[in-house]
Every structure is written in structure tokens, then in C-alpha cells.
Coordinates of C-alpha atoms in Angstrom, one line a residue:
Chain A
X28 CA -102.6 24.9 -31.7
X29 CA -99.2 26.5 -32.1
X30 CA -98.6 29.7 -33.8
X31 CA -95.3 30.9 -35.3
X32 CA -94.3 34.6 -35.7
X33 CA -91.4 35.4 -38.0
X34 CA -89.8 38.1 -35.9
X35 CA -86.8 40.6 -36.1
X36 CA -86.4 41.9 -32.5
X37 CA -89.8 42.7 -30.9
X38 CA -91.7 43.1 -34.2
X39 CA -92.7 40.9 -37.0
X40 CA -89.7 41.0 -39.5
X41 CA -90.5 43.2 -42.5
X42 CA -89.6 40.2 -44.8
X43 CA -90.0 36.7 -43.8
X44 CA -86.7 35.7 -45.5
X45 CA -84.8 38.1 -43.2
X46 CA -86.6 37.1 -39.9
X47 CA -84.0 36.5 -37.3
X48 CA -86.1 34.5 -34.9
X49 CA -89.3 32.4 -34.8
X50 CA -91.4 33.1 -31.7
X51 CA -93.9 30.3 -30.9
X52 CA -97.1 30.6 -29.1
X53 CA -99.6 28.1 -27.8
X54 CA -103.3 29.0 -28.2
X55 CA -105.6 27.3 -25.7
X56 CA -109.1 28.5 -25.2
X57 CA -108.7 32.2 -24.5
X58 CA -105.0 32.1 -23.8
X59 CA -102.0 32.7 -25.7
X60 CA -98.9 31.5 -23.9
X61 CA -95.2 31.6 -25.0
X62 CA -94.1 28.0 -26.2
X63 CA -90.4 28.9 -27.1
X64 CA -88.3 30.5 -29.9
X65 CA -85.9 29.5 -32.4
X66 CA -83.0 31.6 -33.7
X67 CA -82.5 31.3 -37.6
X68 CA -78.9 31.5 -38.7
X69 CA -79.8 30.2 -42.2
X70 CA -81.8 32.2 -44.7
X71 CA -82.5 29.2 -46.8
X72 CA -86.4 29.0 -47.2
X73 CA -86.3 25.2 -46.9
X74 CA -84.4 25.2 -43.6
X75 CA -87.0 27.8 -42.4
X76 CA -89.8 25.6 -43.4
X77 CA -88.3 22.7 -41.6
X78 CA -87.9 24.9 -38.5
X79 CA -91.5 25.8 -38.5
X80 CA -92.4 22.0 -38.9
X81 CA -89.9 21.0 -36.3
X82 CA -91.6 23.1 -33.5
X83 CA -94.8 21.8 -34.5
X84 CA -96.2 25.2 -35.5
X85 CA -99.4 24.9 -37.8
X86 CA -99.9 28.6 -38.6
X87 CA -97.2 31.2 -39.6
X88 CA -97.8 34.9 -39.3
X89 CA -95.2 37.0 -41.1
X90 CA -94.6 40.2 -43.0
X91 CA -93.7 40.3 -46.6
X92 CA -93.4 37.0 -48.3
X93 CA -92.3 36.1 -51.8
X94 CA -94.5 33.7 -53.9
X95 CA -92.1 30.8 -54.0
X96 CA -91.3 30.7 -50.3
X97 CA -95.1 30.9 -49.4
X98 CA -95.9 28.0 -51.9
X99 CA -93.1 26.0 -50.3
X100 CA -94.4 26.6 -46.7
X101 CA -98.0 26.0 -47.7
X102 CA -97.1 22.8 -49.5
X103 CA -96.1 21.3 -46.1
X104 CA -99.7 22.1 -44.7
X105 CA -98.7 25.1 -42.6
X106 CA -101.2 28.0 -42.8
X107 CA -99.5 31.2 -43.9
X108 CA -100.8 34.7 -42.9
X109 CA -98.5 37.0 -44.6
X110 CA -98.3 40.8 -45.1
X111 CA -98.8 41.5 -41.4
X112 CA -97.0 44.3 -39.4
X113 CA -96.8 45.3 -36.0
X114 CA -94.9 44.4 -32.7
X115 CA -95.3 40.9 -31.2
X116 CA -97.7 42.1 -28.5
X117 CA -99.8 44.0 -31.1
X118 CA -99.9 40.9 -33.3
X119 CA -100.9 38.6 -30.4
X120 CA -103.6 41.1 -29.3
X121 CA -105.1 41.0 -32.8
X122 CA -105.0 37.3 -33.0
X123 CA -106.8 37.2 -29.6
X124 CA -109.5 39.9 -30.9
X125 CA -109.6 38.1 -34.1
X126 CA -108.8 41.2 -36.1
X127 CA -105.5 40.6 -37.7
X128 CA -106.7 42.4 -40.8
X129 CA -106.2 45.6 -38.9
X130 CA -102.4 45.0 -38.9
X131 CA -102.2 44.4 -42.7
X132 CA -99.2 46.2 -44.3
X133 CA -99.9 49.2 -46.3
X134 CA -101.3 48.4 -49.7
X135 CA -102.7 45.0 -48.4
X136 CA -105.4 46.5 -46.2
X137 CA -109.2 45.4 -46.0
X138 CA -109.9 48.9 -47.5
X139 CA -108.4 47.9 -50.8
X140 CA -111.2 45.4 -51.2
X141 CA -110.1 43.0 -53.9
X142 CA -106.4 44.2 -53.5
X143 CA -103.5 42.0 -54.6
X144 CA -102.9 40.6 -51.3
X145 CA -106.4 39.3 -50.7
X146 CA -106.6 37.9 -54.1
X147 CA -103.5 36.0 -54.1
X148 CA -104.2 34.6 -50.6
X149 CA -106.9 32.3 -52.2
X150 CA -109.9 30.8 -50.6
X151 CA -110.0 31.6 -46.9
X152 CA -106.2 31.4 -46.7
X153 CA -105.9 35.1 -46.2
X154 CA -105.8 37.0 -43.0
X155 CA -109.4 38.0 -42.6
X156 CA -111.7 36.4 -40.3
X157 CA -109.4 33.9 -38.8
X158 CA -110.9 32.2 -35.7
X159 CA -107.7 31.5 -33.9
X160 CA -109.2 31.8 -30.4
Chain B
X30 CA -78.9 78.4 -56.0
X31 CA -82.2 78.5 -54.3
X32 CA -85.3 76.4 -55.1
X33 CA -87.8 78.6 -57.0
X34 CA -90.3 79.7 -54.3
X35 CA -93.4 79.5 -56.5
X36 CA -92.7 75.8 -57.4
X37 CA -94.3 73.2 -55.2
X38 CA -91.5 70.8 -54.1
X39 CA -93.9 67.8 -54.2
X40 CA -94.7 68.5 -57.7
X41 CA -91.1 68.1 -58.7
X42 CA -90.8 65.0 -56.8
X43 CA -93.9 63.6 -58.3
X44 CA -92.6 64.4 -61.7
X45 CA -89.5 62.0 -61.2
X46 CA -89.3 58.5 -62.7
X47 CA -87.5 57.4 -59.6
X48 CA -89.4 56.6 -56.3
X49 CA -88.6 59.0 -53.5
X50 CA -89.8 58.8 -49.9
X51 CA -88.8 60.6 -46.8
X52 CA -89.1 59.5 -43.0
X53 CA -88.9 61.4 -39.7
X54 CA -86.6 60.4 -37.0
X55 CA -89.0 57.9 -35.7
X56 CA -89.1 56.1 -39.3
X57 CA -92.4 57.2 -40.0
X58 CA -93.0 57.8 -43.9
X59 CA -93.5 61.6 -44.2
X60 CA -93.6 61.6 -48.1
X61 CA -94.2 59.0 -50.7
X62 CA -94.0 60.3 -54.3
X63 CA -96.3 59.0 -57.4
X64 CA -93.2 56.8 -58.8
X65 CA -92.8 55.2 -55.4
X66 CA -96.5 54.4 -55.4
X67 CA -96.2 53.0 -58.9
X68 CA -93.2 50.7 -58.2
X69 CA -94.2 49.5 -54.9
X70 CA -98.1 49.2 -55.7
X71 CA -98.7 51.1 -52.3
X72 CA -100.9 54.2 -52.5
X73 CA -99.4 57.3 -50.9
X74 CA -102.3 57.8 -48.5
X75 CA -101.6 54.2 -47.1
X76 CA -97.8 54.6 -46.9
X77 CA -97.6 58.1 -45.2
X78 CA -97.7 57.6 -41.4
X79 CA -96.7 54.0 -41.6
X80 CA -93.2 52.8 -40.5
X81 CA -90.9 52.7 -43.6
X82 CA -90.0 49.0 -43.2
X83 CA -93.7 48.1 -43.3
X84 CA -94.1 50.0 -46.5
X85 CA -90.9 49.3 -48.3
X86 CA -90.2 45.5 -47.1
X87 CA -86.7 45.5 -48.6
X88 CA -83.9 43.1 -48.1
X89 CA -82.2 45.7 -46.0
X90 CA -85.2 46.5 -43.6
X91 CA -84.6 44.0 -40.9
X92 CA -81.2 45.1 -39.6
X93 CA -79.3 46.6 -42.4
X94 CA -81.2 49.8 -43.0
X95 CA -79.3 52.1 -45.5
X96 CA -81.3 55.1 -44.1
X97 CA -80.3 54.5 -40.5
X98 CA -76.7 54.3 -41.4
X99 CA -76.9 57.5 -43.3
X100 CA -78.6 59.3 -40.5
X101 CA -76.3 57.9 -37.8
X102 CA -72.9 58.6 -39.7
X103 CA -74.2 61.7 -41.7
X104 CA -73.1 60.0 -44.9
X105 CA -74.8 59.1 -48.3
X106 CA -75.4 55.9 -50.0
X107 CA -75.6 55.9 -53.7
X108 CA -76.8 53.0 -56.3
X109 CA -76.9 50.1 -53.8
X110 CA -78.6 47.3 -55.4
X111 CA -81.1 45.6 -53.2
X112 CA -84.6 44.0 -53.7
X113 CA -87.9 44.6 -52.2
X114 CA -90.9 42.2 -52.1
X115 CA -94.0 43.6 -54.0
X116 CA -97.3 42.7 -52.3
X117 CA -98.1 40.2 -55.1
X118 CA -95.1 38.2 -54.1
X119 CA -92.5 39.1 -56.7
X120 CA -88.9 40.2 -55.8
X121 CA -88.2 43.4 -57.4
X122 CA -84.5 44.4 -57.9
X123 CA -84.0 48.1 -57.2
X124 CA -81.2 50.4 -57.0
X125 CA -81.3 52.8 -53.8
X126 CA -79.7 56.1 -52.8
X127 CA -80.2 57.4 -49.4
X128 CA -79.0 60.6 -47.5
X129 CA -79.9 62.3 -44.1
X130 CA -82.4 65.4 -44.1
X131 CA -81.4 68.4 -42.1
X132 CA -83.4 71.5 -41.4
X133 CA -82.1 75.2 -41.9
X134 CA -80.4 74.9 -38.5
X135 CA -78.5 71.8 -39.5
X136 CA -80.6 69.5 -37.3
X137 CA -81.2 66.1 -38.4
X138 CA -84.9 65.7 -39.0
X139 CA -84.9 62.5 -40.9
X140 CA -83.9 60.8 -44.1
X141 CA -84.7 60.6 -47.9
X142 CA -84.4 57.6 -50.1
X143 CA -84.8 57.3 -53.7
X144 CA -84.9 54.0 -55.7
X145 CA -85.1 52.7 -59.3
X146 CA -86.7 49.7 -60.6
X147 CA -84.1 47.6 -62.0
X148 CA -86.2 44.7 -63.5
X149 CA -85.6 45.8 -67.1
X150 CA -81.8 46.1 -66.6
X151 CA -81.7 42.8 -64.8
X152 CA -83.6 41.2 -67.7
X153 CA -81.2 42.6 -70.3
X154 CA -78.3 41.5 -68.0
X155 CA -79.6 38.0 -68.0
X156 CA -80.1 38.0 -71.7
X157 CA -76.5 39.0 -72.2
X158 CA -75.5 36.3 -69.6
X159 CA -77.5 33.8 -71.7
X160 CA -75.6 34.6 -74.8
X161 CA -72.5 33.7 -73.0
X162 CA -73.8 30.2 -72.1
X163 CA -74.7 27.1 -73.9
X164 CA -77.0 24.9 -71.7
X165 CA -74.9 24.6 -68.6
X166 CA -71.6 25.6 -70.3
X167 CA -70.5 29.0 -69.4
X168 CA -67.9 31.1 -71.4
X169 CA -67.4 33.8 -73.9
X170 CA -63.9 33.2 -75.0
X171 CA -62.9 32.8 -78.5
X172 CA -61.7 29.2 -78.0
X173 CA -65.1 28.1 -76.5
X174 CA -67.1 30.4 -79.2
X175 CA -65.8 28.0 -81.9
X176 CA -67.2 25.0 -80.3
X177 CA -70.6 26.8 -79.2
X178 CA -70.8 27.9 -83.0
X179 CA -71.0 24.3 -84.3
X180 CA -72.7 22.6 -81.5
X181 CA -76.3 23.2 -82.8
X182 CA -75.5 21.7 -86.2
X183 CA -73.6 18.8 -84.6
X184 CA -76.4 18.1 -82.1
X185 CA -79.0 18.0 -84.9
X186 CA -77.0 15.4 -86.9
X187 CA -77.0 11.7 -86.0
X188 CA -73.2 11.6 -86.2
X189 CA -71.0 10.0 -83.7
X190 CA -69.0 12.8 -81.8
X191 CA -65.7 12.4 -80.2
X192 CA -65.0 14.8 -77.5
X193 CA -61.3 15.4 -76.8
X194 CA -60.1 17.6 -73.8
X195 CA -58.1 17.5 -70.6
X196 CA -59.7 16.3 -67.4
X197 CA -62.2 18.7 -66.1
X198 CA -62.9 20.6 -69.2
X199 CA -66.5 19.5 -69.0
X200 CA -66.8 16.7 -71.5
X201 CA -69.9 15.2 -70.0
X202 CA -71.6 18.6 -69.9
X203 CA -70.9 19.0 -73.6
X204 CA -72.1 15.5 -74.2
X205 CA -75.2 16.3 -72.3
X206 CA -75.7 19.7 -74.2
X207 CA -75.5 17.7 -77.5
X208 CA -78.1 15.2 -76.4
X209 CA -80.5 18.0 -75.0
X210 CA -80.2 19.9 -78.3
X211 CA -80.7 16.7 -80.5
X212 CA -83.9 15.0 -81.7
X213 CA -83.3 12.4 -79.2
X214 CA -83.6 14.9 -76.1
X215 CA -86.7 13.1 -75.0
X216 CA -84.9 9.8 -74.9
X217 CA -82.4 8.7 -72.0
X218 CA -78.9 9.9 -71.7
X219 CA -76.7 7.1 -70.3
X220 CA -73.1 7.8 -69.3
X221 CA -70.5 5.0 -68.9
X222 CA -67.0 5.4 -67.6
X223 CA -65.0 2.9 -69.6
X224 CA -62.0 3.2 -67.6
X225 CA -63.9 2.7 -64.2
X226 CA -65.0 -1.0 -64.8
X227 CA -63.0 -4.1 -65.0
X228 CA -62.8 -5.5 -68.5
X229 CA -65.0 -8.5 -68.0
X230 CA -67.7 -6.4 -66.3
X231 CA -67.5 -3.6 -68.8
X232 CA -68.7 -5.9 -71.5
X233 CA -71.8 -7.1 -69.7
X234 CA -72.5 -3.5 -68.4
X235 CA -72.5 -2.3 -71.9
X236 CA -74.2 -4.9 -73.8
X237 CA -76.1 -6.8 -71.0
X238 CA -76.6 -10.7 -70.9
X239 CA -79.0 -13.4 -71.3
X240 CA -80.1 -15.7 -68.4
X241 CA -77.6 -18.7 -68.4
X242 CA -74.8 -16.9 -70.0
X243 CA -72.7 -17.5 -67.1
X244 CA -73.0 -19.3 -63.6
X245 CA -74.7 -16.3 -61.8
X246 CA -76.8 -15.1 -64.7
X247 CA -80.2 -16.2 -63.6
X248 CA -82.3 -13.8 -65.5
X249 CA -81.6 -11.5 -68.4
X250 CA -79.9 -8.2 -67.7
X251 CA -80.3 -5.2 -69.9
X252 CA -77.0 -3.4 -70.8
X253 CA -76.3 0.2 -71.1
X254 CA -76.9 0.4 -74.8
X255 CA -80.5 -1.2 -74.2
X256 CA -81.0 1.4 -71.4
X257 CA -80.0 4.2 -73.8
X258 CA -82.4 3.0 -76.6
X259 CA -83.9 6.1 -78.3
X260 CA -81.3 8.4 -76.6
X261 CA -77.6 8.9 -76.3
X262 CA -74.9 6.8 -74.8
X263 CA -71.9 8.7 -73.6
X264 CA -68.6 6.5 -73.4
X265 CA -66.1 8.4 -71.2
X266 CA -62.6 7.5 -71.2
X267 CA -62.9 5.5 -74.4
X268 CA -59.1 5.3 -74.6
X269 CA -59.2 2.8 -71.7
X270 CA -61.7 0.5 -73.6
X271 CA -60.2 -3.1 -73.8
X272 CA -59.3 -4.4 -77.3
X273 CA -62.0 -7.0 -77.3
X274 CA -64.8 -4.6 -76.6
X275 CA -63.3 -2.1 -79.3
X276 CA -64.4 -4.7 -81.8
X277 CA -67.9 -5.1 -80.5
X278 CA -68.3 -1.3 -80.4
X279 CA -67.0 -1.1 -83.9
X280 CA -69.8 -3.5 -84.9
X281 CA -72.4 -1.2 -83.1
X282 CA -71.2 1.8 -85.0
X283 CA -71.0 0.1 -88.3
X284 CA -74.0 -2.1 -88.4
X285 CA -75.9 -0.8 -85.6
X286 CA -76.4 -4.0 -84.0
X287 CA -74.8 -6.1 -80.9
X288 CA -75.3 -9.2 -79.2
X289 CA -75.8 -9.4 -75.4
X290 CA -73.7 -12.1 -73.6
X291 CA -74.9 -15.5 -74.4
X292 CA -77.5 -14.3 -76.9
X293 CA -77.6 -15.8 -80.2
X294 CA -79.6 -13.0 -81.8
X295 CA -78.6 -9.5 -82.6
X296 CA -80.1 -6.7 -81.1
X297 CA -80.7 -3.3 -82.8
X298 CA -78.9 -0.4 -81.2
X299 CA -81.1 2.7 -81.6
X300 CA -78.5 5.0 -79.8
X301 CA -76.3 7.8 -80.7
X302 CA -72.8 7.4 -79.6
X303 CA -70.7 10.2 -78.0
X304 CA -67.3 9.2 -76.9
X305 CA -64.7 11.2 -75.0
X306 CA -61.2 10.9 -73.8
X307 CA -58.4 12.9 -72.3
X308 CA -55.7 10.7 -74.1
X309 CA -54.2 11.2 -77.4
X310 CA -56.1 8.5 -79.5
X311 CA -53.8 9.0 -82.5
X312 CA -50.8 8.1 -80.2
X313 CA -52.8 5.2 -79.0
X314 CA -53.6 4.1 -82.4
X315 CA -49.9 4.3 -83.5
X316 CA -48.8 2.4 -80.4
X317 CA -51.3 -0.2 -81.4
X318 CA -53.4 0.0 -78.2
X319 CA -56.4 1.5 -79.9
X320 CA -57.9 0.1 -83.3
X321 CA -57.5 2.5 -86.2
X322 CA -60.8 1.6 -87.8
X323 CA -62.6 2.4 -84.4
X324 CA -60.7 5.6 -84.2
X325 CA -62.0 6.6 -87.7
X326 CA -65.6 5.6 -87.0
X327 CA -65.4 7.6 -83.6
X328 CA -63.9 10.5 -85.3
X329 CA -66.8 11.6 -87.4
X330 CA -67.1 14.8 -85.6
X331 CA -64.3 15.9 -83.3
X332 CA -64.7 18.7 -80.7
X333 CA -61.5 19.8 -79.0
X334 CA -62.5 21.3 -75.6
X335 CA -60.2 24.0 -74.7
X336 CA -58.4 23.8 -71.2
X337 CA -59.3 26.7 -68.9
X338 CA -55.8 28.2 -69.1
X339 CA -56.5 29.0 -72.7
X340 CA -59.7 30.6 -72.0
X341 CA -58.9 32.6 -68.7
X342 CA -61.3 35.4 -69.8
X343 CA -64.2 32.9 -68.8
X344 CA -62.9 32.5 -65.4
X345 CA -64.9 35.4 -64.0
X346 CA -68.0 34.2 -65.7
X347 CA -67.5 30.7 -64.3
X348 CA -66.9 32.2 -60.8
X349 CA -70.3 34.0 -61.2
X350 CA -72.1 30.9 -62.3
X351 CA -70.7 28.7 -59.6
X352 CA -71.3 31.4 -57.0
X353 CA -75.0 31.6 -58.0
X354 CA -75.3 27.9 -57.9
X355 CA -73.6 27.3 -54.5
X356 CA -75.5 30.3 -53.1
X357 CA -78.9 28.6 -54.0
X358 CA -77.6 25.2 -53.0
X359 CA -76.3 26.1 -49.7
X360 CA -78.7 29.1 -48.9
X361 CA -75.7 31.5 -48.6
X362 CA -75.4 35.0 -49.7
X363 CA -71.9 35.1 -50.9
X364 CA -71.2 38.0 -53.4
X365 CA -68.3 36.5 -55.3
X366 CA -64.6 36.7 -55.3
X367 CA -62.7 39.7 -53.9
X368 CA -60.4 41.3 -56.4
X369 CA -57.3 40.0 -54.8
X370 CA -58.8 36.4 -54.6
X371 CA -59.8 36.6 -58.2
X372 CA -56.3 37.9 -59.3
X373 CA -54.8 34.8 -57.7
X374 CA -57.1 32.3 -59.4
X375 CA -56.6 34.2 -62.8
X376 CA -52.9 33.6 -62.4
X377 CA -53.2 30.1 -61.2
X378 CA -52.7 27.5 -63.8
X379 CA -55.7 25.7 -62.9
X380 CA -54.4 22.1 -64.2
X381 CA -57.8 20.6 -63.1
X382 CA -59.8 23.0 -65.2
X383 CA -63.4 24.0 -64.6
X384 CA -63.6 21.1 -62.1
X385 CA -60.7 22.5 -60.1
X386 CA -62.2 25.9 -60.1
X387 CA -65.5 24.7 -58.9
X388 CA -63.8 22.7 -56.1
X389 CA -61.7 26.0 -55.1
X390 CA -65.1 27.9 -54.9
X391 CA -66.8 25.0 -53.0
X392 CA -64.0 25.1 -50.5
X393 CA -64.0 28.9 -50.0
X394 CA -68.0 28.7 -49.5
X395 CA -67.1 26.6 -46.4
X396 CA -64.8 29.2 -44.9
X397 CA -66.4 32.3 -46.0
X398 CA -69.4 33.5 -43.8
X399 CA -70.8 36.1 -46.3
X400 CA -69.8 39.0 -48.5
X401 CA -67.0 38.5 -50.8
X402 CA -64.6 35.5 -50.7
X403 CA -61.1 36.9 -49.6
X404 CA -57.7 35.4 -50.1
X405 CA -57.7 33.7 -46.6
X406 CA -60.8 31.7 -47.6
X407 CA -58.9 30.1 -50.6
X408 CA -57.3 26.6 -50.3
X409 CA -53.8 26.7 -48.9
X410 CA -52.2 25.9 -52.1
X411 CA -53.5 29.0 -53.5
X412 CA -52.3 31.3 -50.6
X413 CA -49.4 33.7 -51.3
X414 CA -46.3 32.5 -49.5
X415 CA -45.9 33.9 -46.1
X416 CA -42.9 36.4 -45.6
X417 CA -41.5 34.1 -42.9
X418 CA -41.0 31.4 -45.4
X419 CA -38.5 31.1 -48.4
X420 CA -39.9 34.4 -49.6
X421 CA -37.5 37.2 -48.6
X422 CA -39.7 40.0 -49.8
X423 CA -39.5 41.8 -46.6
X424 CA -35.7 42.3 -47.1
X425 CA -34.6 45.6 -48.5
X426 CA -34.2 45.2 -52.4
X427 CA -33.5 47.8 -55.1
X428 CA -36.2 48.6 -57.7
X429 CA -34.2 46.5 -60.3
X430 CA -34.2 43.6 -58.0
X431 CA -37.9 43.9 -57.3
X432 CA -38.5 44.0 -61.2
X433 CA -36.3 40.9 -61.8
X434 CA -38.1 39.1 -59.0
X435 CA -41.5 39.9 -60.5
X436 CA -40.3 38.7 -63.8
X437 CA -38.9 35.6 -62.6
X438 CA -42.1 34.7 -60.8
X439 CA -44.3 35.5 -63.7
X440 CA -42.2 33.5 -65.9
X441 CA -42.5 30.5 -63.6
X442 CA -46.3 31.0 -63.2
X443 CA -46.5 30.8 -67.0
X444 CA -44.3 27.8 -67.4
X445 CA -41.6 30.1 -69.2
X446 CA -44.0 31.2 -71.7
X447 CA -43.0 34.6 -72.7
X448 CA -46.2 35.9 -74.4
X449 CA -48.4 34.8 -71.4
X450 CA -45.7 36.6 -69.1
X451 CA -46.0 39.7 -71.1
X452 CA -49.8 39.7 -70.9
X453 CA -49.6 39.2 -67.1
X454 CA -47.1 41.9 -66.6
X455 CA -48.6 44.3 -69.1
X456 CA -45.2 44.8 -70.8
X457 CA -44.1 44.3 -74.4
X458 CA -42.2 41.4 -75.7
X459 CA -39.0 43.6 -76.3
X460 CA -39.1 44.9 -72.7
X461 CA -39.4 41.3 -71.4
X462 CA -36.5 40.2 -73.6
X463 CA -34.2 43.1 -72.4
X464 CA -35.2 42.4 -68.7
X465 CA -34.6 38.7 -69.0
X466 CA -31.1 39.4 -70.4
X467 CA -30.5 42.0 -67.6
X468 CA -31.7 39.8 -65.0
X469 CA -29.8 36.7 -66.2
X470 CA -33.1 34.7 -66.6
X471 CA -34.1 32.2 -69.0
X472 CA -37.5 32.0 -70.9
X473 CA -39.2 29.6 -73.2

């Protein structure tokens, strides 16, 4: 399984649309290995979606994401886990430990219960309880 | 003046309608007022202690931080319009102001940013912009306003419309607008360029043919009139329609029937006809190349579409319109034309009208990476002459010579029209007349 992180420098970009790089990781059994990166000159959400598909990633983890872009990416079958913050290392560790929800952006945490982010993430498409590994 | 000691600072900040937050030098949020919570939807207790980019998720957070530049350059930023993404996925336009925070010893301890929700203002601005547009046609000029004012009534009627205007004035756009506003809007809109097809093809293209009508006609072919049934047919460049077809079209307009090639029965034409031309049809009628009876049939409602040079005040609006469209088409973030570039376009005669303006912007989008389109991004024919060429502006001149030169150039740009020259130079008619006499120039 290939995982795509929308990054700015060594952290997840605050806003997906502004990410300067996609970092790709392969998840095999208990290991997460780097599988390449793509620099992103265009800000067009369609180009970004094509880039995710072109590198074969099936899951995207990113920061803030507007509704239209999210719909566009999800319509291609890519699983989107938005509203996550942290450095690349922190995110990979959380994926490995299956606790991405601990990295939810402020206002989107588990503590908010039926908060906006959980509700809009739909049935099982949120960041809680992902069995990535 | 000192801040009252008994007044808690946070109480003052919480009473503001604008969102305010502060950060320390490590970008951790140290204060988040109530308005900030309300606008972002993030509770203060969750925001405080987090990195500001994780809280604010604005368009500047990844690389263009306003607070960072204030803190690094000890400057301030006021009323910069950006957007942030609220956690329900909506983009919210905000206006921000930022400044560094220093302690009593003058040491930098962080930064403060205030922000204002601009959603309502943007909705209002959009409403105003909408009042300047009619379907896809943009403009607030008087010349266009006249056309806008009668377009709804014209659209609702079933009358044949004749659109007159120079090439590039948007005749097809107006035809589409009339169709979209008419009772036939659910039907098809079919456009035919009468000047683009050879005469023999045009007839079969318009009216279709029956199998066996000629050697290659193995099966029936519907014409554009049939394809437009229930809707509108737009006949562009009607002035180029051959005489034989003019008769047939006249019959369609008079009797609402036509016969496909090779057919012995008439077909009912359930279409509304909108015709357009950039030629002077009256002249064509007097020359005998256009039927007078057809001209009168087409001329039920005539709309004269003004050329762009007669509605220059629409140029900034059109620039805005095309910039927004090209940004979304090309995924770019161009802010518009710089003042110098806009000045050049405003002074250019734009013989190609709106289409030329659109082409200029499309060209400039290729050369301009981001920000405002500068003069050097414009097509070469709009670039100011270089000083190395015939332009001798670098040579020393008296003030009088410079004035004469400016008047000569402005007259040339305005095709010798004195009123337009006065408007451009901001001088009165009398001043221009005296200057022309003094400089030995001639005006229209």
C-alpha cells in the first residue's frame, strides 16, 4: 500500500493546496519505507489529484483541505485523511501505531466528539481507527 | 498614554469583533481571543500551545507567513486579504494585520495578528459585480447598459433579432444570452457561420437533405434548422449568405416552413432566428447583394453592440473577468494587470474588441509566473517603443517640446479625435486647440 503525505518542508503542509511536495511511503507488514517524492509546481487541485494517482498512492494524509478539493480527490477512489498536523516523522509514527487521531489539528480532535471534522469525514473515512499497518 | 492597570488586557481583546492571536518566537499560539474562536471555529484552549499554522491554516501558512516577515523585518502588515480553510472545508476570506511584539526592553518576544471575516463584504462585492454582468457579458458602461436594459424583454419575445457589431464584440455571447433568457432555453442553441461554408454545402447544412437528393446522399441528413427545433438558431455572418439561400431563409421567416434538399414536403421550422453580421446590411441592400425583404424580416429587433473603444470603462471589469477565468482554467494565481500594463491597454485602440483583450490576457498569462501582469508580459505590439529606436525621448528637450510630443502622440492614438485626446490628457478643449496651433499639429 502506498501512502502520500502532502508536505511543506519536513512537516505536513498546513493547507493541502499549498503543499510543495508529496512524500510517498510504502507500507509493508510492519515497515514504512520511503518510496519517492514529487515536487508540486502547480496549485491546480486537478493536477495534484493526477499526481497522487500517477504515483499509485491510495491514501492521502494532509492538513486543512477544502470541501471541493476533497470531493475531487475522493471521487478518484483515493482515501483522504485530512486535518492532520505534525512532522513527517510524527505522522509516520502515528500511522505505525494506528493513532493518527492524536495528531488532529486543533478544533478537529477526538475530544470534540461529534465535531465538524468527524462528521464531515463520513462513514469510516475519517482518521480514527485506520488500520494502516 | 498608559493602559489602565485595573483593566485586564484579555477582557479588552475578547470584546473585539476582530479575531486576535499572539505567538511566541517558536510560533506557538499564546493567546487566542473569543472572536478568533468564533471565526475559526476552534476553541481557545485547543488553539493555545499549538503551532499557529496548525490553528490558522491560511493561504500564507506554508511559506509566506505574514507574521514571520513582520518579526524578521520589524515591520507591520495592514489589511492584507487572504483566506483560511475552516474545519468544515469552507474557504473563508479574511483581512489580516500583523505586527511584532516586543517586551519593555525592546526585545522581540513574538508577534500579534488580527483578522476580520470578509465573507459578507465579499458577498456584497459579488452582488455588485453581478449587477455589472448579464449572463457572461461584463460591463457597466452606458453604451452596454442600453443593450442590457432591453435584453430581457427582447429575450422573452419570439421576435427575430439582428445583432450588429464589429468583429469581437461578443455577438455569439449576446445570442446565447438571449436564448438562455428565453422560453426556449431548455431547447438547443445551434450556431452556424454562414460565411465559413461553401454555398452548396451551406444549404444542405442549414436545411438537411433526403436520401437520394444527390449521388452521395444515401440516407437522410438533418439540417441545423431541424437540430435547433424547439430552440434557437444563430446565423452568424448573415451578410455573407448567398442569394439563393436568402430566398429560402425568407420563406422560413415568413411561413415558418422549409424543404430539405430532395424533399417534396415542407417541414415546420420551430426555431427562433438570431442573425448577426459585422457588415453594413443597409449598404449591402443598396448594392443589391442582400435582399431588402429579408433585411426587413431580420430587422425586427436590432441590437447594436458597441465596440470596446466606445466603452473603455468596461476594460478593467473585463480584465478582472478574464483573469478570474484564466486563473481557474490554468490553475494560476495571477492578481491582474499592473497599473502600467492597464494604462497601455486602456490607451490601445483594441480593434479586435473583447476578443483581442482576451487574447492579450491569454498571452500575458503565459509569460507572467505570478502576481501582477507587468508591461514586459504584454504582447510585443503593445510594448512601449524602446529608446534605441525611432523614439528620441532620451535626447534633451524643452518642456514645450515634451508637451507638443505628448499631444502629437495622444492625437495619433485617438485617430485625431480631439475630445478623446482631451479626455486622455486631462486638458480642456481650448487648451488642446491652443496647443495644436502652437505646435503646428493637425487634429480631426
